[in-house]
């Protein structure tokens, strides 16, 4: 096939997926469903105008690797630290029981032995991208049910990587071969995982601290890190995509992960588009897709109901209350898109035919499509069913306490303005969270250990979610960029107190109109100060001299404090050179004029 034809195939996939994706968005469906349907339409099932070879296959493999890299990047163990033992118990029990249920359903529907094993392994995973996306959009990702689901998905994803590595081996023979292959995979994964965790503690913090201020280099180094692990995995005869997952896992434990996640996601989404389209391309035709259509409907119904009750029983057994158990369970009822990945790898192994992949595709489309609405209306569903489920309630049950920001204060940017206000905010609020994307500021905050912080650009959704912006009672922004402050005012709670900064009168008026409590006009205040000093100079020279002397004392104190902060102790330095400059520094003015740490 010519290079032009390969490029045309790729272009057709992107254009069609974009159109179907827009339709999916209008109906509230996840774009992954649109990508799978794209492959079905363009492949042998419908028009048969694109094949999964050449450039399409290459981009699909890259999409798979980036998907697992992003999956690892989301696995922050700190997010579930408080409930980790309970979540581990739930996840292990869920994996065993749901695999047994899927095995029983496939056996009852008359599939062959190898097909049953593949189906049982493929249909046990939750749809991580879909669940995380919808819960994040609903601001439920930091709730207790959301944290339980994220924790279960983390354990599931580790199990998923092992299964994918197993199916990606060159050949699977009998039980003895499978056992030995699995042992090798676990040993190799353990070595790479140890290296990954070692790197996250001793190598990556210093590396990313040096380059995180440069956004372009930051992204390139992160992707290079992923490909390094891909190369290590390939060199050890392990599936390269497992290396991508472990690379993401190592970066996820750093304070820079949220910033990176936002920057990697658009690139990942592009490759994922092609990857899921290639799965639809592997179905031989409409007959293969619909060969087991009624079995897919039966299995989808049984598994969704069965998965809910398995999760509810396991979560309830850990002592969580009925509402938490219900919500965490109903969010996890779907058959994941990863079932299609396992199915595609099983086809390469010759374990199943295209008709079974069609069966798995129908199950994924049905359950993911339906569960999207179930998760969106989970609280409304619970409100209807609450009287019946209250019979499971017990006075002894008490939900775990989870750490999340609520009723807190947020400072956007760490500079002269916010720094002076922080002690007062600390005295008033239980938590003070600083959002900043300069590594030297983050280092200072780490050393001081006094305030919570989130590294990243305030414009990025993940960064705002991490600071739980819409639950804050007080927000102080030192950015003078009007768009940043308007976005802040749109998202923050209506009852919150918001202090923002502006350079121009028109900007200040617009921010007041949008609900700002107070707009700091530093240039206006400086003009007022100059006017006062001129008046003093003309009318009362002694008071003027006293005021100037007082200002010089303040400058000297700030200069000495600034030199201590940056480790400078050279004698004889003059103000404005080594310490804090007299007046705002050019860099500080430029930062605040363009949004500073919020600048792309």
Coordinates of N, CA and C in Angstrom, one line a residue, residues 82 109 123 179 183 214 230 248 258 283 343 351 357 359 391 430 465 481 508 512-513 538 543 557 564 573 575:
X82 N -6.0 6.9 53.0 CA -6.9 6.7 54.2 C -7.7 5.4 54.1
X109 N -23.9 -19.6 28.3 CA -24.3 -19.2 26.9 C -23.7 -20.0 25.8
X123 N -13.8 -9.2 30.9 CA -15.0 -8.4 31.3 C -15.0 -8.1 32.8
X179 N 1.7 -20.7 33.2 CA 2.1 -20.5 34.6 C 3.6 -19.9 34.6
X183 N 4.8 -16.2 35.6 CA 5.9 -16.0 36.6 C 7.0 -15.1 36.1
X214 N 9.9 25.2 32.6 CA 9.8 25.3 31.1 C 8.8 24.2 30.7
X230 N 9.5 2.0 28.0 CA 9.1 1.2 26.9 C 10.3 0.4 26.4
X248 N 4.3 6.0 33.8 CA 3.3 6.9 34.3 C 3.1 6.8 35.8
X258 N -0.3 16.4 38.2 CA -1.5 17.0 37.7 C -1.3 17.9 36.6
X283 N -13.1 -6.5 13.4 CA -14.2 -7.3 13.3 C -14.5 -7.6 11.8
X343 N -9.6 -8.7 24.1 CA -10.1 -9.5 22.9 C -9.2 -9.3 21.7
X351 N -6.8 -17.4 20.0 CA -7.6 -18.0 21.1 C -9.1 -17.8 20.8
X357 N -14.9 -11.2 19.4 CA -14.6 -9.8 19.5 C -15.8 -8.9 19.3
X359 N -18.9 -9.9 20.0 CA -19.7 -10.1 21.2 C -19.2 -9.1 22.3
X391 N -32.7 -0.8 54.6 CA -32.8 -2.0 55.4 C -31.4 -2.6 55.7
X430 N -9.0 26.4 58.3 CA -8.3 25.2 58.6 C -7.2 24.8 57.6
X465 N -9.3 21.2 40.1 CA -10.0 20.1 40.8 C -9.2 19.6 42.0
X481 N -4.2 39.1 35.1 CA -4.8 38.8 33.8 C -6.3 38.6 33.9
X508 N -11.1 46.2 36.5 CA -11.6 46.2 37.9 C -13.2 46.3 37.9
X512 N -15.7 43.4 39.3 CA -16.7 43.7 40.3 C -18.1 43.2 39.8
X513 N -18.4 43.5 38.5 CA -19.7 43.1 38.0 C -19.9 41.6 38.0
X538 N 5.8 68.9 50.0 CA 5.5 70.3 49.8 C 5.1 70.9 51.2
X543 N 7.7 65.2 58.3 CA 6.9 64.0 58.1 C 7.3 63.2 56.9
X557 N 14.6 45.4 55.6 CA 14.1 44.1 56.2 C 13.8 43.1 55.2
X564 N 18.1 35.7 52.8 CA 18.1 34.4 53.6 C 17.3 33.3 52.8
X573 N 25.9 44.3 49.7 CA 25.0 44.3 48.6 C 24.1 45.5 48.8
X575 N 20.3 47.4 48.0 CA 18.9 47.0 47.7 C 18.7 47.1 46.2

